[in-house]
Backbone as JSON, one array per atom type, in Angstrom:
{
  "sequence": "XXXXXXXXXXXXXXXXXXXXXXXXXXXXXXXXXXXXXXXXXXXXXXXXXXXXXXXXXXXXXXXXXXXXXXXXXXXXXXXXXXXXXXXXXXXXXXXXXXXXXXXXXXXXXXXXXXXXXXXXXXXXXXXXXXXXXXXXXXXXXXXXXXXXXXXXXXXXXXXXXXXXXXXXXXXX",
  "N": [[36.17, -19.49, -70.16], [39.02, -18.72, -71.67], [42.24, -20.9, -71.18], [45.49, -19.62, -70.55], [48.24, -20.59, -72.06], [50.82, -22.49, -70.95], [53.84, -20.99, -69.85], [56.99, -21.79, -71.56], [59.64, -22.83, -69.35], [62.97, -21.77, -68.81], [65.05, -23.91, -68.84], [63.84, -25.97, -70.31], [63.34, -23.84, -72.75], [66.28, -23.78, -74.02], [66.38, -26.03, -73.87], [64.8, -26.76, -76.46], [65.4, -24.72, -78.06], [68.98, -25.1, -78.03], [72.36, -24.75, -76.24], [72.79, -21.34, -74.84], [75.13, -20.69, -76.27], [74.85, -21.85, -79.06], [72.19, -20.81, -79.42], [73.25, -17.8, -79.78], [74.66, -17.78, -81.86], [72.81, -18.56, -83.71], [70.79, -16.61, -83.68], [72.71, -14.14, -85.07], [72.94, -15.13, -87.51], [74.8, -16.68, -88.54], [77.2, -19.31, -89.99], [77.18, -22.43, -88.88], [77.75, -25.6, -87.41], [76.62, -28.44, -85.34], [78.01, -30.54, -83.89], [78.17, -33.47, -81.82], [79.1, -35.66, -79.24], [79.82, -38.44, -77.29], [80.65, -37.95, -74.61], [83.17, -38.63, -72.28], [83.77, -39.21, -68.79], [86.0, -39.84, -67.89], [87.97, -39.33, -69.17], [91.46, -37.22, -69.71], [91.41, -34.99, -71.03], [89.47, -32.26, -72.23], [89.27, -30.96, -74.61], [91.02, -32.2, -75.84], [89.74, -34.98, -76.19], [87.08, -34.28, -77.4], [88.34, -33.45, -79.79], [89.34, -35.87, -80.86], [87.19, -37.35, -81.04], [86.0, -36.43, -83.01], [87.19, -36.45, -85.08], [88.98, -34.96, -85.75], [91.7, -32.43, -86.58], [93.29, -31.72, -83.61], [94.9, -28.65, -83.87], [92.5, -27.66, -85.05], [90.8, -28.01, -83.13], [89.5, -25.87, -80.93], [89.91, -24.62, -77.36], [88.33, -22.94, -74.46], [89.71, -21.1, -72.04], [89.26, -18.95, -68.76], [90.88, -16.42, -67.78], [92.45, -14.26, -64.99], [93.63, -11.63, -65.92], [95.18, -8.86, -64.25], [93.23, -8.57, -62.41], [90.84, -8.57, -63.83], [88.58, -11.0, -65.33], [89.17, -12.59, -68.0], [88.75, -14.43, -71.45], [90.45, -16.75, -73.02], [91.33, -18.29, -76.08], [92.32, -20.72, -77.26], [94.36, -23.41, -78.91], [93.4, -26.52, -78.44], [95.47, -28.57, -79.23], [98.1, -27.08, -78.14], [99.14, -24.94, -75.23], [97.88, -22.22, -72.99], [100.24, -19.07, -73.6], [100.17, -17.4, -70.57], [101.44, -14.74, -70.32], [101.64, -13.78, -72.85], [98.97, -13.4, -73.42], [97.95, -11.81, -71.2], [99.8, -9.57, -72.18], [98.37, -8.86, -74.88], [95.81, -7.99, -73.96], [96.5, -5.77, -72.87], [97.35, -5.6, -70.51], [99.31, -6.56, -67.3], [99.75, -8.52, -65.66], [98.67, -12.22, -65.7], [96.74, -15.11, -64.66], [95.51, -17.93, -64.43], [92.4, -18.06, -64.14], [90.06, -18.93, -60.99], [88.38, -21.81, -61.03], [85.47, -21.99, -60.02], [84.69, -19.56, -59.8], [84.88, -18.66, -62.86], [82.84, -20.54, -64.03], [80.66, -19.74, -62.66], [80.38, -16.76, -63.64], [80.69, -17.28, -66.55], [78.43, -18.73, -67.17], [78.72, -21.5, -67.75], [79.84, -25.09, -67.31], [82.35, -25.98, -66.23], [84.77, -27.23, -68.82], [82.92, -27.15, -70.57], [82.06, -24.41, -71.5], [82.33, -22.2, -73.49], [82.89, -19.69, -75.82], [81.05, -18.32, -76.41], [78.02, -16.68, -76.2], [78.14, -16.34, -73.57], [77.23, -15.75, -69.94], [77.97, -13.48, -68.47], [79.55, -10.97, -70.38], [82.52, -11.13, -71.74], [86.55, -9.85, -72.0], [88.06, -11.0, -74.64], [90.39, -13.11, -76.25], [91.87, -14.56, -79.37], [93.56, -17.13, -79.83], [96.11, -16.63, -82.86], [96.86, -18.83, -84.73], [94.25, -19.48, -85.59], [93.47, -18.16, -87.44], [94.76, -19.67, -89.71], [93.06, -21.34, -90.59], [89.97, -22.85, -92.22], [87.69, -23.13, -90.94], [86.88, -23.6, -87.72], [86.47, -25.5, -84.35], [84.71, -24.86, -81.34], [83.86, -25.12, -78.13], [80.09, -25.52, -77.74], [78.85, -25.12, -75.44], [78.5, -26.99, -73.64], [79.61, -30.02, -72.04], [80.89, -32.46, -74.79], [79.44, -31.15, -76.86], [80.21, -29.65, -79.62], [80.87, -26.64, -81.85], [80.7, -26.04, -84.93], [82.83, -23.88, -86.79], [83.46, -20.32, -88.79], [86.56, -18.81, -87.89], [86.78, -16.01, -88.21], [83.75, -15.55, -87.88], [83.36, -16.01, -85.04], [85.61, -14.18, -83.66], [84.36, -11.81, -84.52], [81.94, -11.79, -83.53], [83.13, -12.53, -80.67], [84.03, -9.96, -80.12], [87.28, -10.04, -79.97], [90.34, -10.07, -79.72], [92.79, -10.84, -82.27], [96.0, -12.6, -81.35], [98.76, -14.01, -80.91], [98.63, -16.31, -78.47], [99.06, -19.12, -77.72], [101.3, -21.49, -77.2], [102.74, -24.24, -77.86]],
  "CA": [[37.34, -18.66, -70.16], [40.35, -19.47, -72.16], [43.17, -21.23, -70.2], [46.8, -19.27, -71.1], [49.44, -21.96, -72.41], [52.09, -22.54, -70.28], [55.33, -20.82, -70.64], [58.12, -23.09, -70.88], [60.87, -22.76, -68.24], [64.57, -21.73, -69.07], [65.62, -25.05, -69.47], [63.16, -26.53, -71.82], [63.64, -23.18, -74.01], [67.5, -24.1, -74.53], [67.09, -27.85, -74.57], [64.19, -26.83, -77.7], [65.82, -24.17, -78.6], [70.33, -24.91, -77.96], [72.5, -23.52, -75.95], [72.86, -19.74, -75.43], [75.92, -20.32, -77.56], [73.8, -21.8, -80.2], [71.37, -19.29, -79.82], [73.56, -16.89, -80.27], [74.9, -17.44, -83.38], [71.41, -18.54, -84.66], [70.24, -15.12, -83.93], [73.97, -13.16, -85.42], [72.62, -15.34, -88.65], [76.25, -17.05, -88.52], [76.82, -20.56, -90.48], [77.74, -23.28, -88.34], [77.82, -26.94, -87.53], [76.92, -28.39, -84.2], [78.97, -31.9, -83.51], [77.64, -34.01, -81.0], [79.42, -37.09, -78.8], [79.18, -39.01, -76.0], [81.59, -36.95, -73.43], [83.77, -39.96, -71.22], [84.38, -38.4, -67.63], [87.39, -40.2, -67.17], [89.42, -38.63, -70.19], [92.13, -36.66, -68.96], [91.37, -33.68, -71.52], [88.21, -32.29, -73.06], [89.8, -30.55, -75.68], [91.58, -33.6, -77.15], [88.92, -35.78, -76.21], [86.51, -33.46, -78.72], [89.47, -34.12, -81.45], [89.29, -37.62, -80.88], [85.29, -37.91, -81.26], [85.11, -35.71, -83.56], [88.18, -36.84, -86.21], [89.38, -33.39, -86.46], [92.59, -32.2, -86.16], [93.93, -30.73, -82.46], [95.07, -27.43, -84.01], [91.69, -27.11, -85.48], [89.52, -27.74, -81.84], [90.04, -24.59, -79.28], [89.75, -25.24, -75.45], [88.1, -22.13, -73.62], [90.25, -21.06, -70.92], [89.4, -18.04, -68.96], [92.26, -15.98, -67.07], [92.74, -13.24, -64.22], [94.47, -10.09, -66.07], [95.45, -7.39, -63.75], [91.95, -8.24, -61.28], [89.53, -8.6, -64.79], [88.5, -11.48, -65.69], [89.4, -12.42, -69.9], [88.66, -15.25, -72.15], [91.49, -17.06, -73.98], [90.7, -19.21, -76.97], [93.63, -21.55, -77.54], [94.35, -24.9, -79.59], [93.78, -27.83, -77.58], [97.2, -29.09, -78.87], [98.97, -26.65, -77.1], [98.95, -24.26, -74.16], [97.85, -20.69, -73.33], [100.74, -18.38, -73.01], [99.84, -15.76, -70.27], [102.27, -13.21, -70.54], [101.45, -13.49, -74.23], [97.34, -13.26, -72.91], [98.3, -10.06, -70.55], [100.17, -8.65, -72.91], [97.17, -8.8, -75.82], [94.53, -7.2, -73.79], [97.61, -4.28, -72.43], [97.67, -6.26, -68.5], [100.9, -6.74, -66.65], [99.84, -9.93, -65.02], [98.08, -12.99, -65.79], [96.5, -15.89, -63.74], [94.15, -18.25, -64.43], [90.87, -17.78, -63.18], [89.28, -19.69, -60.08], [87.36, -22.64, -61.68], [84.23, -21.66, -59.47], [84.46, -18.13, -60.36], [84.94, -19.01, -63.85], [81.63, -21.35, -64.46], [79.3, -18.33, -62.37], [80.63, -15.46, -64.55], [80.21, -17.23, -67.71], [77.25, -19.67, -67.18], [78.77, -22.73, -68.45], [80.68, -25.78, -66.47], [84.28, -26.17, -66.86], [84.73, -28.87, -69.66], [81.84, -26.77, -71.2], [83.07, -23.34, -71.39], [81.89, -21.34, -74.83], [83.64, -18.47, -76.06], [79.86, -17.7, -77.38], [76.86, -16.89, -75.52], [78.12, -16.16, -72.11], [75.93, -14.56, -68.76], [78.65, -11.99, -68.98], [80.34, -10.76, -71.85], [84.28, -10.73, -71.24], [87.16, -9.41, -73.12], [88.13, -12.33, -75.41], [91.78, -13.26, -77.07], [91.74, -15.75, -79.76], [94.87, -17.16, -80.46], [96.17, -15.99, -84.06], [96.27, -19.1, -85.54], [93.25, -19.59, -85.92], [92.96, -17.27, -88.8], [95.55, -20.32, -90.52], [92.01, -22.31, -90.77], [88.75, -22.19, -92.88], [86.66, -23.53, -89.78], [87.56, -24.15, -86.18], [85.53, -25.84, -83.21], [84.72, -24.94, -79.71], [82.62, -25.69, -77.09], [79.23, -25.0, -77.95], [78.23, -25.03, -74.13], [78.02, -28.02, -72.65], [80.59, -31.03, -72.46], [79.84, -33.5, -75.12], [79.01, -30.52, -77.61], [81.0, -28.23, -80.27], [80.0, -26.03, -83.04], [82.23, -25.53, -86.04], [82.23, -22.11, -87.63], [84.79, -19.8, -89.21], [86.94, -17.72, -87.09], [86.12, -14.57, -88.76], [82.51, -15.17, -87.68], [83.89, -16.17, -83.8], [85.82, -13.24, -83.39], [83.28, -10.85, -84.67], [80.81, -11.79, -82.22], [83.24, -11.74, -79.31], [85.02, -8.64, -80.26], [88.01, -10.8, -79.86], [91.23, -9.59, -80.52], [93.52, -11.68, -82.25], [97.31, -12.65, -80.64], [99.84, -15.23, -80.87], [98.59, -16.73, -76.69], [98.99, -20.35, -77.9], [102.04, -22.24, -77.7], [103.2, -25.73, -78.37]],
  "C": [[38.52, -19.46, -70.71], [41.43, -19.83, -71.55], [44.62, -20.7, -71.46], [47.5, -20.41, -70.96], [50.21, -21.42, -71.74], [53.4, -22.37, -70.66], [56.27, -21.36, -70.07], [59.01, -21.98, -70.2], [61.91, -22.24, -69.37], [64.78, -22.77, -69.68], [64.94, -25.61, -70.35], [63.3, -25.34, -73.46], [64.89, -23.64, -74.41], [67.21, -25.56, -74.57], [65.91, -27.81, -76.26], [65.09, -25.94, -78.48], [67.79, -23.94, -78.69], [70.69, -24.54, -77.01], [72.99, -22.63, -76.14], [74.1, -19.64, -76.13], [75.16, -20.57, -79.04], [72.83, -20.78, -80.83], [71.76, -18.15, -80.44], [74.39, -16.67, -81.57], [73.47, -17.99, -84.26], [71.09, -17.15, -84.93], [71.63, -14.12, -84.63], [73.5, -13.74, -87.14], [74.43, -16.25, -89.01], [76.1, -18.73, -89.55], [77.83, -21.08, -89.92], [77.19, -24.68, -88.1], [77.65, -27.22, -86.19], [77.46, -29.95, -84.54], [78.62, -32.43, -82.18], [78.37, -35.27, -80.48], [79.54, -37.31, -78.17], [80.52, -38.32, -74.97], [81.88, -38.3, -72.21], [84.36, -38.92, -70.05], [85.92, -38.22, -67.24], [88.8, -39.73, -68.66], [89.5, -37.38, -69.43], [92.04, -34.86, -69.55], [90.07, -33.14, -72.34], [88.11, -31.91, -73.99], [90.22, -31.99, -76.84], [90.67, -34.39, -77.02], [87.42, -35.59, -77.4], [87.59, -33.69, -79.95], [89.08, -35.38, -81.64], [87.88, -37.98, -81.5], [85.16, -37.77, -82.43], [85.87, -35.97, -85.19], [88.81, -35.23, -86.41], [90.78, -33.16, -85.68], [92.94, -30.98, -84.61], [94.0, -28.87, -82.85], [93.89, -26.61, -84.51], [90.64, -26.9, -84.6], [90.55, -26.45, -80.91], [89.21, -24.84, -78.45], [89.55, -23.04, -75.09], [88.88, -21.6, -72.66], [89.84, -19.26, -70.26], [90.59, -17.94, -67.3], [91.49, -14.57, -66.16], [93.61, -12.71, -65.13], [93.86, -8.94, -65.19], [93.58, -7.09, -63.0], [90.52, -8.19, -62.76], [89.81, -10.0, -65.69], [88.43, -11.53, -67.58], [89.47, -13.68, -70.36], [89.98, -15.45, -72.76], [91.03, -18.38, -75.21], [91.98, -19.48, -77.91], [93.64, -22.99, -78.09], [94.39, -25.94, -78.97], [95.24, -28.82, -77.93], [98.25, -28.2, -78.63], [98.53, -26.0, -75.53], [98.59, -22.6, -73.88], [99.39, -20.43, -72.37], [99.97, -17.21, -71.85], [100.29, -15.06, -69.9], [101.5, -12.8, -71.73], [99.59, -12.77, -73.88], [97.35, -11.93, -72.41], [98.28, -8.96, -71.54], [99.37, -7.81, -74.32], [96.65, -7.74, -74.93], [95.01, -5.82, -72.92], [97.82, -4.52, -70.65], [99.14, -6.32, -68.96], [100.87, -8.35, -66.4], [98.67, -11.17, -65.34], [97.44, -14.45, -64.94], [95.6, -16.69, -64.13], [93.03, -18.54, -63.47], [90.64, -18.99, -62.24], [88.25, -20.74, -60.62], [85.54, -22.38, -61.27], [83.63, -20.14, -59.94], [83.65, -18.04, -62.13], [83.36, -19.45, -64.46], [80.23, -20.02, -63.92], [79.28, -17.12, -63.05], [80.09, -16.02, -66.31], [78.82, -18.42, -67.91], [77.42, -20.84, -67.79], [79.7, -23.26, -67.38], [82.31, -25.84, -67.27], [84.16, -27.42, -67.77], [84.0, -28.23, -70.8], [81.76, -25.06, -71.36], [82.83, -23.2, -72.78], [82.13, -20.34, -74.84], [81.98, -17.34, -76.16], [78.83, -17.68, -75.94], [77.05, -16.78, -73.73], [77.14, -15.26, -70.95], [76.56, -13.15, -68.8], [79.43, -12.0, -69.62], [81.66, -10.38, -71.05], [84.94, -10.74, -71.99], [87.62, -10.93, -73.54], [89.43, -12.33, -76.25], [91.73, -14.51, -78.1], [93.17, -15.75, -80.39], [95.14, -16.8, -82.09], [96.24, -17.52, -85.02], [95.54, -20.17, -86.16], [92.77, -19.44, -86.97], [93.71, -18.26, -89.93], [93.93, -21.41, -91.22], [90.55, -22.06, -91.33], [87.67, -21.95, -91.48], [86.9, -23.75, -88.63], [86.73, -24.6, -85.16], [85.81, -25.6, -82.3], [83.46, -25.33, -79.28], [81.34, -24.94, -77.39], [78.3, -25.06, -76.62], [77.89, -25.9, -73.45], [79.33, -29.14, -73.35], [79.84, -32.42, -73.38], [79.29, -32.71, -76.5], [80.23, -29.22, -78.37], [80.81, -27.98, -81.26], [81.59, -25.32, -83.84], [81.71, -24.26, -86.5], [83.71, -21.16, -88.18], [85.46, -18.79, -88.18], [87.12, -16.31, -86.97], [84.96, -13.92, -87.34], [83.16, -15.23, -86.13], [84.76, -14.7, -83.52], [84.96, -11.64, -83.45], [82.88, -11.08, -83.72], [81.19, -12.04, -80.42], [84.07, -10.97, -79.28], [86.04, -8.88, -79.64], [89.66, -10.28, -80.6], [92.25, -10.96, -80.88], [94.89, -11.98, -82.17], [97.62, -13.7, -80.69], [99.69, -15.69, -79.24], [99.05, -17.84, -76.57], [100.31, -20.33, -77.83], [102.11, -23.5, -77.59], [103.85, -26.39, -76.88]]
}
């Protein structure tokens, strides 16, 4: 009798196959870059600390952040050299009030750790703001799901795939 091959686990499919941010622009057919470097605990930012690794300019890495609007959780996708507005965040997705999210909340809603936080590929899909400019840049990096990891790609393709509206959230 023929013995059935063993189907890999969860985790061995994403560590052969990325993660589900990877995946998911593999499967959208998207063209991107993943960037790889050694992730230091003790830096104070993971955003700039991805600039730093990676030689790329601040305005060109975006930092994940997601927010409380008005009791619904919402993605913000902001320039690690500045800050999210969230009035400006509210006011995008038509909320009154803004908050940022519960760090614990945060990591169980979208299946990634804080630090590690991907606009792409989340457990649940949430409304998504990408700062505007973004659109000033051919290519832009975020977190491709894990700290230590970010995938360049155009912000075209990034907004497409999280039906992402785009708003001035960022400031300086």
């Amino acid at each position: 009798m023929a013995k059935k091959p063993n189907k890999p686990s969860k985790a061995k499919k994403q560590q052969s196959g990325g993660t589900p941010a990877t995946v998911a622009l593999t499967a959208a057919g998207v063209t991107y870059t993943v960037h790889a470097y050694e992730h230091d605990p003790a830096h104070p930012s993971y955003g700039e600390e991805a600039a730093e690794a990676m030689g790329v300019s601040p305005e060109r890495v975006f930092k994940t952040l997601v927010a409380d609007v008005d009791g619904a959780l919402t993605v913000a996708v902001v320039p690690v050299a500045g800050q999210l507005d969230l009035k400006a965040l509210a006011a995008a997705v038509g909320g009154k009030r803004a908050t940022m999210a519960d760090p614990a909340l945060a990591e169980r809603t979208t299946g990634y750790v804080r630090g590690g936080i991907s606009p792409l590929g989340q457990r649940k899909r949430l409304a998504t703001v990408l700062d505007a400019s973004a659109a000033k840049h051919a290519t832009i990096c975020v977190s491709a799901g894990r700290r230590g990891l970010e995938v360049e790609l155009a912000a075209d393709d990034l907004a497409r795939l999280t039906d992402a509206v785009l708003a001035p959230i960022g400031r300086a």
